[in-house]
Amino acid sequence: MRHDHLLSAGQLTRGDIEAVLDRAADLADDPGAVGERHADRLLALCFFEPSTRTKMSFDTAMKRLGGDTVDMGPVESSSVKKGESLADTVRVIEGYADGIVLRHPSEGAAKLASQFVDVPVVNAGDGAGQHPSQTLLDLYTMRERAGLDDLTVGIMGDLKYGRTVHSLASALTNFDARMHFISPESLRLPHGVQFDLHDAGARLREHTDLDDVLSELDVLYVTRIQRERFPDENEYQQVAGEYQIDAGTLERARDDLTVMHPLPRVDEIAPDVDATDHAAYFAQAHNGVPVRMALLDELLGGDAATDGGAGR
Amino acid sequence: MSDPERELRVSKIRNGTVIDHISGGQALNVLAILGIDGSEGVGVSIGMNVPSDKLGTKDVLKVEDRELSQGEVDVLSLLAPEATVNIVREFEVVEKKRVERPERVVGLLTCPNHNCITNQDEPVESAFEVVDDGVRCEFCGEIVREDIGDHLAVH
Ligand SMILES: [Zn+2]
């Protein structure tokens, strides 16, 4: 992967993605394969929004690579609270660390950060924008469960604000995948994302009802519909209820359907799905560590060229 | 043919730029894009909603003692794709500039997405990629197709 930063899934080619997934598979088998070359390296974790999960996953990955992390801590106790710009914050942190993982509530934050620093920036979520490292682990999981060729994927829930959805859809255009987007009318994919998908020649259809396509799907990727997207509680309850699944729903699906979710879930997947063969979301979460190890290994680079990284 | 056009031609300028065939009603936005608000002291004549064979109605602008650069002309194309730009010296048209769509526009537009990082007091200029039927924020991906003039970051 010849990139300085990972800002959006759209920058990734099929070759880039496969290189990371292959490397992740190697590292999952043998975490020591990376050797000592990250031993003196520090990764800065800059989370301007609370997200223990993604942060822990990056923290674990960096430590498993033999490096260490420094954590900006919660925004409430940082200079940001005093009105410091993001551009200033990352320029200061650049002096502390060899790479920056950034989660921020504004779209485009990681792109902006990347323009002010020379160390690699990983976008760990920018508002309703992108979350490309999540996409890599999603694809890793899909490849393990269903393969990435001749794939029919349903993506359901909050498609408007769901950054994991935007990144995943964009990355899937590299593969032989048919995409079905299932959401309430008010939470359809944004124009900008649709524009890119059409531009990439994606085969996609939009639906408001899961039953229209459930029986065709190899993978169903479920996301949370958040209460704050709706003006009132009643409307939320009514709409969100139509996009929740349970074991009964899945009786109408193919036996080998894989159900995924970026987690945390609330009630969009009932607990009775967990025990079925469909459920892949916990394995998916676990895959975050080897995939982020592979990603950081690539981005932080170093001796990669002489250390088994040939051909990447 | 139409009297208003003849009248506008009468008020020839000695030196400067004549921008003709601006879509009707866009002249003030074109001035804003060019950063002209009258305070520079240059003479500006504006003809708005003048009858036009080609456009129905059109706007015409004459800016004295200022020759638009190709960059300015390109930016203008976003608001007035049909515009023609003539550079005038000593009452003669010495150059006709072609209006071509630029590949990107920097610092000129404000992103309509309020949650975009470019709207958060950061030390960056907005940047938009010009796409088939509009412009697209390089930071957040928001697409502006219509009423681009409403998103001018001026001045
Ligand atoms: Zn924007």
Coordinates of C-alpha atoms and ligand atoms in Angstrom, one line a residue:
Chain A
M1 CA 0.0 0.0 0.0
R2 CA 1.8 3.1 -1.2
H3 CA -0.1 5.7 0.9
D4 CA 1.1 8.1 3.5
H5 CA -2.2 8.2 5.3
L6 CA -5.4 6.2 5.4
L7 CA -8.2 8.8 5.1
S8 CA -11.0 7.1 3.2
A9 CA -11.8 3.7 1.7
G10 CA -12.0 5.3 -1.7
Q11 CA -8.2 5.6 -1.8
L12 CA -7.7 1.9 -1.6
T13 CA -7.3 -0.4 -4.6
R14 CA -8.2 -4.0 -4.6
G15 CA -4.4 -4.7 -4.4
D16 CA -4.1 -2.5 -1.4
I17 CA -6.9 -4.2 0.4
E18 CA -5.8 -7.7 -0.4
A19 CA -2.2 -6.9 0.8
V20 CA -3.5 -5.7 4.2
L21 CA -5.9 -8.7 4.5
D22 CA -3.2 -11.2 3.6
R23 CA -0.8 -9.6 6.0
A24 CA -3.5 -9.6 8.7
A25 CA -4.0 -13.3 8.1
D26 CA -0.3 -13.9 8.6
L27 CA -0.2 -11.8 11.7
A28 CA -3.3 -13.6 13.1
D29 CA -1.4 -16.9 12.8
D30 CA 1.9 -15.6 14.0
P31 CA 1.8 -12.2 15.8
G32 CA 5.6 -12.3 16.1
A33 CA 6.1 -12.3 12.3
V34 CA 6.5 -8.6 12.4
G35 CA 9.7 -8.8 14.4
E36 CA 11.2 -5.9 16.3
R37 CA 10.9 -3.1 13.9
H38 CA 8.1 -1.2 15.7
A39 CA 9.8 -1.6 19.1
D40 CA 10.7 2.1 19.5
R41 CA 7.6 3.4 17.8
L42 CA 4.8 5.4 19.4
L43 CA 1.3 5.8 18.0
A44 CA -0.8 8.7 19.2
L45 CA -4.5 8.0 19.9
C46 CA -6.5 11.2 19.4
F47 CA -10.1 10.6 20.0
F48 CA -12.2 13.8 20.0
E49 CA -15.3 11.6 20.4
P50 CA -15.6 8.9 23.0
S51 CA -15.0 5.4 21.4
T52 CA -13.5 3.0 23.8
R53 CA -13.8 0.2 21.3
T54 CA -11.9 1.5 18.3
K55 CA -9.4 3.1 20.5
M56 CA -8.7 -0.2 22.4
S57 CA -8.4 -2.0 19.2
F58 CA -5.7 0.4 17.9
D59 CA -4.0 0.4 21.3
T60 CA -3.9 -3.4 21.3
A61 CA -2.7 -3.6 17.7
M62 CA 0.2 -1.2 18.3
K63 CA 1.3 -3.0 21.5
R64 CA 1.1 -6.4 19.8
L65 CA 3.4 -5.0 17.1
G66 CA 5.9 -4.3 19.9
G67 CA 5.3 -0.6 19.9
D68 CA 3.5 1.7 22.3
T69 CA 0.8 4.3 22.3
V70 CA 0.2 7.8 23.8
D71 CA -3.4 8.8 24.4
M72 CA -4.6 12.4 24.1
G73 CA -7.2 11.6 26.7
P74 CA -10.7 12.9 26.8
V75 CA -11.4 16.2 25.0
E76 CA -12.8 17.7 28.2
S77 CA -9.3 17.8 29.8
S78 CA -7.3 18.8 26.7
S79 CA -6.3 22.1 25.0
V80 CA -9.1 21.5 22.5
K81 CA -11.5 22.5 25.2
K82 CA -9.6 25.8 25.4
G83 CA -10.3 26.4 21.7
E84 CA -7.2 25.1 20.0
S85 CA -7.7 24.2 16.4
L86 CA -7.3 20.6 15.2
A87 CA -4.5 21.8 12.9
D88 CA -2.6 23.0 15.9
T89 CA -3.3 20.0 18.0
V90 CA -2.0 17.5 15.4
R91 CA 1.1 19.6 14.8
V92 CA 1.9 19.4 18.4
I93 CA 1.2 15.7 18.7
E94 CA 3.2 15.0 15.6
G95 CA 6.3 15.8 17.7
Y96 CA 5.4 13.1 20.1
A97 CA 4.5 10.1 17.9
D98 CA 5.3 8.2 14.7
G99 CA 1.7 8.1 13.6
I100 CA -1.7 9.5 14.6
V101 CA -5.0 7.8 14.8
L102 CA -7.8 10.3 14.7
R103 CA -11.5 10.2 15.6
H104 CA -13.3 13.5 15.2
P105 CA -16.9 14.6 15.0
S106 CA -16.4 16.7 11.9
E107 CA -16.4 15.3 8.3
G108 CA -13.0 15.9 6.7
A109 CA -11.1 16.1 10.0
A110 CA -8.6 13.4 9.1
K111 CA -8.0 14.9 5.7
L112 CA -7.3 18.3 7.3
A113 CA -5.0 16.7 9.8
S114 CA -3.0 15.0 7.1
Q115 CA -2.3 18.3 5.5
F116 CA -0.6 19.6 8.6
V117 CA 1.6 16.7 9.6
D118 CA 4.3 14.5 8.1
V119 CA 3.5 11.4 10.1
P120 CA 0.9 8.9 8.9
V121 CA -2.7 9.8 9.8
V122 CA -5.3 7.0 10.2
N123 CA -8.9 8.2 10.0
A124 CA -10.7 6.3 12.8
G125 CA -14.0 8.0 12.0
D126 CA -14.7 11.6 10.9
G127 CA -18.3 12.6 11.7
A128 CA -20.7 11.0 9.2
G129 CA -17.8 10.6 6.8
Q130 CA -15.5 7.6 6.7
H131 CA -14.1 4.9 8.9
P132 CA -11.7 2.9 6.6
S133 CA -9.9 0.8 9.1
Q134 CA -13.3 -0.6 10.2
T135 CA -13.9 -1.4 6.5
L136 CA -10.7 -3.4 6.3
L137 CA -11.7 -5.6 9.2
D138 CA -15.2 -5.9 7.7
L139 CA -13.7 -7.1 4.5
Y140 CA -11.4 -9.5 6.3
T141 CA -14.4 -11.0 8.0
M142 CA -16.4 -11.2 4.8
R143 CA -13.5 -12.8 3.0
E144 CA -13.2 -15.5 5.7
R145 CA -16.9 -16.2 5.8
A146 CA -18.1 -15.7 2.2
G147 CA -15.2 -14.8 0.0
L148 CA -15.1 -11.4 -1.8
D149 CA -16.1 -12.6 -5.3
D150 CA -19.6 -13.1 -6.6
L151 CA -21.0 -11.6 -3.4
T152 CA -24.4 -10.2 -2.7
V153 CA -24.3 -7.8 0.3
G154 CA -27.2 -6.1 2.0
I155 CA -26.3 -3.0 4.1
M156 CA -29.1 -2.0 6.4
G157 CA -29.8 0.8 8.9
D158 CA -28.6 4.3 9.1
L159 CA -27.0 4.7 5.7
K160 CA -27.0 8.5 5.8
Y161 CA -24.9 9.1 8.8
G162 CA -23.2 5.7 9.0
R163 CA -19.5 6.2 8.3
T164 CA -18.8 2.5 8.4
V165 CA -21.4 2.1 5.6
H166 CA -19.9 4.8 3.5
S167 CA -16.4 3.3 3.7
L168 CA -17.6 -0.3 3.2
A169 CA -19.7 0.5 0.2
S170 CA -16.8 2.4 -1.4
A171 CA -14.4 -0.5 -0.8
L172 CA -16.8 -3.1 -2.1
T173 CA -16.7 -1.4 -5.6
N174 CA -13.3 -3.0 -5.9
F175 CA -14.8 -6.5 -5.8
D176 CA -17.4 -8.5 -7.7
A177 CA -20.2 -7.4 -5.3
R178 CA -23.8 -6.6 -5.7
M179 CA -25.0 -4.1 -3.1
H180 CA -28.4 -3.7 -1.7
F181 CA -29.1 -0.7 0.6
I182 CA -31.9 -1.1 3.0
S183 CA -33.0 1.9 5.1
P184 CA -35.9 4.2 5.9
E185 CA -36.4 6.9 3.3
S186 CA -35.0 9.6 5.5
L187 CA -31.7 7.7 6.1
R188 CA -30.8 6.8 2.5
L189 CA -27.2 7.0 1.3
P190 CA -26.0 10.6 0.9
H191 CA -25.6 12.0 -2.7
G192 CA -21.9 12.2 -2.3
V193 CA -21.5 8.5 -1.5
Q194 CA -24.0 7.5 -4.3
F195 CA -22.0 9.7 -6.7
D196 CA -18.8 7.8 -5.9
L197 CA -20.5 4.4 -6.1
H198 CA -22.0 5.1 -9.5
D199 CA -18.7 6.6 -10.6
A200 CA -17.0 3.3 -9.7
G201 CA -19.5 1.4 -11.7
A202 CA -21.1 -0.2 -8.6
R203 CA -24.2 -2.4 -9.0
L204 CA -26.5 -1.2 -6.3
R205 CA -30.2 -1.0 -5.5
E206 CA -32.0 0.7 -2.7
H207 CA -34.9 -0.7 -0.7
T208 CA -37.0 0.2 2.3
D209 CA -37.9 -3.4 3.1
L210 CA -35.4 -6.1 4.0
D211 CA -37.8 -8.8 2.9
D212 CA -37.4 -7.6 -0.7
V213 CA -33.8 -8.9 -0.8
L214 CA -33.1 -11.0 2.3
S215 CA -33.3 -14.4 0.5
E216 CA -30.7 -13.3 -2.0
L217 CA -28.0 -12.1 0.4
D218 CA -24.7 -13.7 1.2
V219 CA -23.9 -11.0 3.8
L220 CA -26.2 -8.7 5.8
Y221 CA -24.4 -5.8 7.4
V222 CA -26.6 -4.2 10.1
T223 CA -26.0 -0.7 11.5
R224 CA -27.6 1.1 14.3
I225 CA -30.3 3.7 13.8
Q226 CA -29.8 6.4 16.4
R227 CA -32.6 8.0 18.3
E228 CA -31.2 11.5 17.7
R229 CA -31.8 11.2 14.0
F230 CA -35.5 11.5 14.6
P231 CA -37.5 14.4 15.7
D232 CA -39.6 12.5 18.2
E233 CA -39.5 9.2 20.1
N234 CA -42.6 7.7 18.5
E235 CA -41.3 8.1 15.0
Y236 CA -38.0 6.7 16.1
Q237 CA -39.6 3.6 17.7
Q238 CA -41.8 3.0 14.7
V239 CA -39.1 3.3 12.1
A240 CA -36.2 1.7 13.9
G241 CA -38.4 -1.3 14.7
E242 CA -38.7 -2.1 11.0
Y243 CA -34.9 -2.5 10.8
Q244 CA -34.4 -4.9 13.6
I245 CA -33.8 -8.5 13.1
D246 CA -34.1 -11.6 15.2
A247 CA -33.7 -15.4 14.6
G248 CA -37.2 -15.5 13.2
T249 CA -36.4 -12.9 10.6
L250 CA -33.4 -15.0 9.5
E251 CA -35.5 -18.1 8.8
R252 CA -36.3 -16.5 5.5
A253 CA -32.6 -16.1 4.7
R254 CA -30.2 -18.4 3.1
D255 CA -28.6 -20.9 5.5
D256 CA -25.1 -19.5 4.9
L257 CA -26.1 -15.9 5.3
T258 CA -23.4 -14.0 7.3
V259 CA -24.7 -11.3 9.7
M260 CA -22.3 -8.5 10.5
H261 CA -22.4 -5.4 12.6
P262 CA -19.7 -2.8 13.5
L263 CA -20.8 -2.9 17.1
P264 CA -21.8 -1.7 19.6
R265 CA -25.4 -2.8 18.9
V266 CA -28.4 -1.9 20.9
D267 CA -31.5 -3.7 19.8
E268 CA -31.1 -3.9 16.0
I269 CA -29.9 -7.6 16.3
A270 CA -31.8 -9.6 18.9
P271 CA -29.7 -11.7 21.2
D272 CA -31.3 -14.9 19.8
V273 CA -29.3 -14.4 16.6
D274 CA -26.0 -14.7 18.5
A275 CA -26.3 -18.5 18.8
T276 CA -27.1 -19.0 15.1
D277 CA -24.4 -19.8 12.5
H278 CA -25.3 -16.5 10.9
A279 CA -23.7 -14.4 13.6
A280 CA -20.3 -13.1 12.7
Y281 CA -20.1 -9.8 14.6
F282 CA -18.0 -10.9 17.5
A283 CA -15.5 -12.6 15.3
Q284 CA -15.6 -9.4 13.2
A285 CA -14.7 -7.3 16.3
H286 CA -11.8 -9.6 17.2
N287 CA -10.5 -9.3 13.6
G288 CA -9.9 -5.6 14.3
V289 CA -6.6 -6.4 16.0
P290 CA -4.7 -8.3 13.3
V291 CA -6.1 -6.1 10.6
R292 CA -5.0 -2.9 12.4
M293 CA -1.7 -4.5 13.1
A294 CA -1.3 -5.1 9.4
L295 CA -2.4 -1.6 8.5
L296 CA -0.1 0.1 11.0
D297 CA 2.7 -2.2 9.9
E298 CA 2.2 -0.9 6.4
L299 CA 1.7 2.7 7.2
L300 CA 4.5 3.0 9.8
G301 CA 6.7 1.3 7.3
G302 CA 10.3 1.3 8.2
D303 CA 12.2 -1.7 7.1
A304 CA 9.3 -3.1 5.2
A305 CA 11.2 -3.4 1.9
T306 CA 13.8 -5.7 3.4
D307 CA 11.5 -7.4 5.8
G308 CA 9.1 -9.5 3.7
G309 CA 7.2 -6.5 2.4
A310 CA 8.4 -7.1 -1.2
G311 CA 5.7 -6.7 -3.8
R312 CA 3.5 -4.5 -1.8
Chain B
M1 CA -32.6 44.0 -32.5
S2 CA -33.3 44.7 -28.8
D3 CA -32.9 48.3 -27.6
P4 CA -31.4 47.5 -24.2
E5 CA -28.5 45.7 -25.9
R6 CA -27.9 48.6 -28.1
E7 CA -27.8 51.0 -25.2
L8 CA -25.3 48.8 -23.3
R9 CA -23.1 48.8 -26.3
V10 CA -23.2 52.6 -26.4
S11 CA -21.5 52.8 -23.1
K12 CA -18.2 51.4 -24.4
I13 CA -15.3 51.2 -22.0
R14 CA -11.8 52.3 -22.8
N15 CA -9.9 49.7 -20.9
G16 CA -11.0 46.7 -18.9
T17 CA -13.2 43.6 -19.2
V18 CA -16.6 43.0 -20.7
I19 CA -18.3 39.9 -19.5
D20 CA -21.3 39.1 -21.6
H21 CA -23.9 36.3 -21.7
I22 CA -24.0 35.8 -18.0
S23 CA -27.1 33.8 -17.0
G24 CA -29.8 36.2 -16.0
G25 CA -29.6 37.4 -12.4
Q26 CA -26.1 36.1 -11.8
A27 CA -24.1 39.4 -12.4
L28 CA -23.8 40.2 -8.7
N29 CA -22.6 36.8 -7.9
V30 CA -20.0 37.1 -10.6
L31 CA -18.9 40.4 -9.1
A32 CA -18.6 38.7 -5.7
I33 CA -16.6 35.9 -7.2
L34 CA -14.2 38.4 -8.7
G35 CA -14.0 40.2 -5.4
I36 CA -15.4 43.5 -6.8
D37 CA -17.7 45.4 -4.5
G38 CA -17.2 48.9 -5.7
S39 CA -14.8 49.9 -3.0
E40 CA -11.8 49.5 -5.3
G41 CA -12.9 52.6 -7.1
V42 CA -13.1 50.9 -10.6
G43 CA -16.0 51.8 -12.8
V44 CA -18.5 48.9 -13.1
S45 CA -21.6 48.9 -15.3
I46 CA -24.2 46.2 -14.8
G47 CA -26.9 45.2 -17.1
M48 CA -29.3 42.7 -15.6
N49 CA -32.0 40.6 -17.2
V50 CA -31.3 42.1 -20.6
P51 CA -33.2 40.2 -23.4
S52 CA -31.0 37.7 -25.1
D53 CA -31.6 35.5 -28.1
K54 CA -29.4 32.8 -26.7
L55 CA -30.3 32.8 -23.0
G56 CA -33.8 34.4 -22.8
T57 CA -32.4 37.0 -20.5
K58 CA -28.8 37.6 -19.7
D59 CA -26.6 39.8 -17.6
V60 CA -23.7 41.9 -18.9
L61 CA -20.9 43.3 -16.8
K62 CA -18.3 45.9 -17.8
V63 CA -15.4 46.4 -15.4
E64 CA -13.1 49.3 -16.2
D65 CA -9.4 49.2 -15.8
R66 CA -9.2 45.6 -14.8
E67 CA -8.3 42.7 -17.0
L68 CA -9.5 39.3 -15.8
S69 CA -6.9 36.5 -15.5
Q70 CA -7.5 33.1 -17.0
G71 CA -7.9 31.8 -13.4
E72 CA -10.6 34.3 -12.7
V73 CA -12.4 33.5 -15.9
D74 CA -12.3 29.8 -15.2
V75 CA -13.9 30.3 -11.8
L76 CA -16.5 32.4 -13.4
S77 CA -17.5 29.4 -15.5
L78 CA -19.1 27.8 -12.5
L79 CA -21.7 30.5 -12.3
A80 CA -21.9 31.5 -15.9
P81 CA -20.9 28.7 -18.2
E82 CA -22.1 30.5 -21.3
A83 CA -20.3 33.7 -20.5
T84 CA -18.0 35.4 -23.0
V85 CA -15.1 37.5 -21.7
N86 CA -13.6 40.3 -23.8
I87 CA -10.5 42.2 -22.8
V88 CA -10.7 45.8 -24.0
R89 CA -7.8 48.2 -24.5
E90 CA -8.3 51.6 -26.1
F91 CA -11.9 50.7 -27.0
E92 CA -10.8 47.7 -28.9
V93 CA -11.4 44.1 -28.0
V94 CA -7.8 42.8 -27.9
E95 CA -8.5 39.3 -26.5
K96 CA -11.4 37.0 -26.2
K97 CA -11.0 34.6 -23.3
R98 CA -12.6 31.2 -23.4
V99 CA -14.5 30.2 -20.3
E100 CA -13.3 26.7 -19.3
R101 CA -14.3 24.8 -16.2
P102 CA -11.4 24.6 -13.7
E103 CA -10.5 21.3 -12.2
R104 CA -10.8 22.6 -8.7
V105 CA -11.7 25.9 -6.9
V106 CA -9.9 26.8 -3.7
G107 CA -11.0 29.3 -1.1
L108 CA -13.9 30.6 -3.2
L109 CA -16.9 28.6 -1.8
T110 CA -18.1 27.7 1.6
C111 CA -19.1 24.1 2.1
P112 CA -22.9 23.8 2.7
N113 CA -22.3 20.9 5.1
H114 CA -22.2 22.7 8.5
N115 CA -20.4 19.8 10.1
C116 CA -17.6 19.9 7.6
I117 CA -14.2 20.6 9.1
T118 CA -13.7 23.5 6.8
N119 CA -16.6 25.3 8.6
Q120 CA -14.9 24.9 12.1
D121 CA -12.5 27.7 12.4
E122 CA -9.5 25.8 11.1
P123 CA -6.7 27.4 9.2
V124 CA -7.6 26.0 5.8
E125 CA -9.2 27.2 2.7
S126 CA -12.2 25.4 1.3
A127 CA -11.4 23.2 -1.7
F128 CA -13.9 21.9 -4.2
E129 CA -13.3 19.5 -7.0
V130 CA -15.3 20.4 -10.2
V131 CA -17.4 17.4 -11.2
D132 CA -19.7 16.8 -14.1
D133 CA -22.7 18.7 -12.9
G134 CA -21.4 20.7 -9.9
V135 CA -18.6 20.9 -7.4
R136 CA -17.7 18.6 -4.6
C137 CA -16.0 19.4 -1.2
E138 CA -12.6 17.8 -1.1
F139 CA -12.9 17.4 2.7
C140 CA -16.3 16.0 3.3
G141 CA -17.5 15.0 -0.1
E142 CA -20.6 17.2 -0.1
I143 CA -21.8 18.0 -3.7
V144 CA -23.2 21.3 -4.7
R145 CA -25.1 21.2 -8.0
E146 CA -27.5 24.1 -8.0
D147 CA -27.2 27.7 -6.8
I148 CA -23.4 27.6 -6.5
G149 CA -23.6 31.4 -6.2
D150 CA -25.3 31.0 -2.8
H151 CA -22.2 29.4 -1.4
L152 CA -19.7 32.0 -2.2
A153 CA -17.2 32.6 0.6
V154 CA -16.8 36.3 -0.1
H155 CA -15.4 38.9 0.6
Ligands
ZN1 ZN -17.2 20.0 3.1

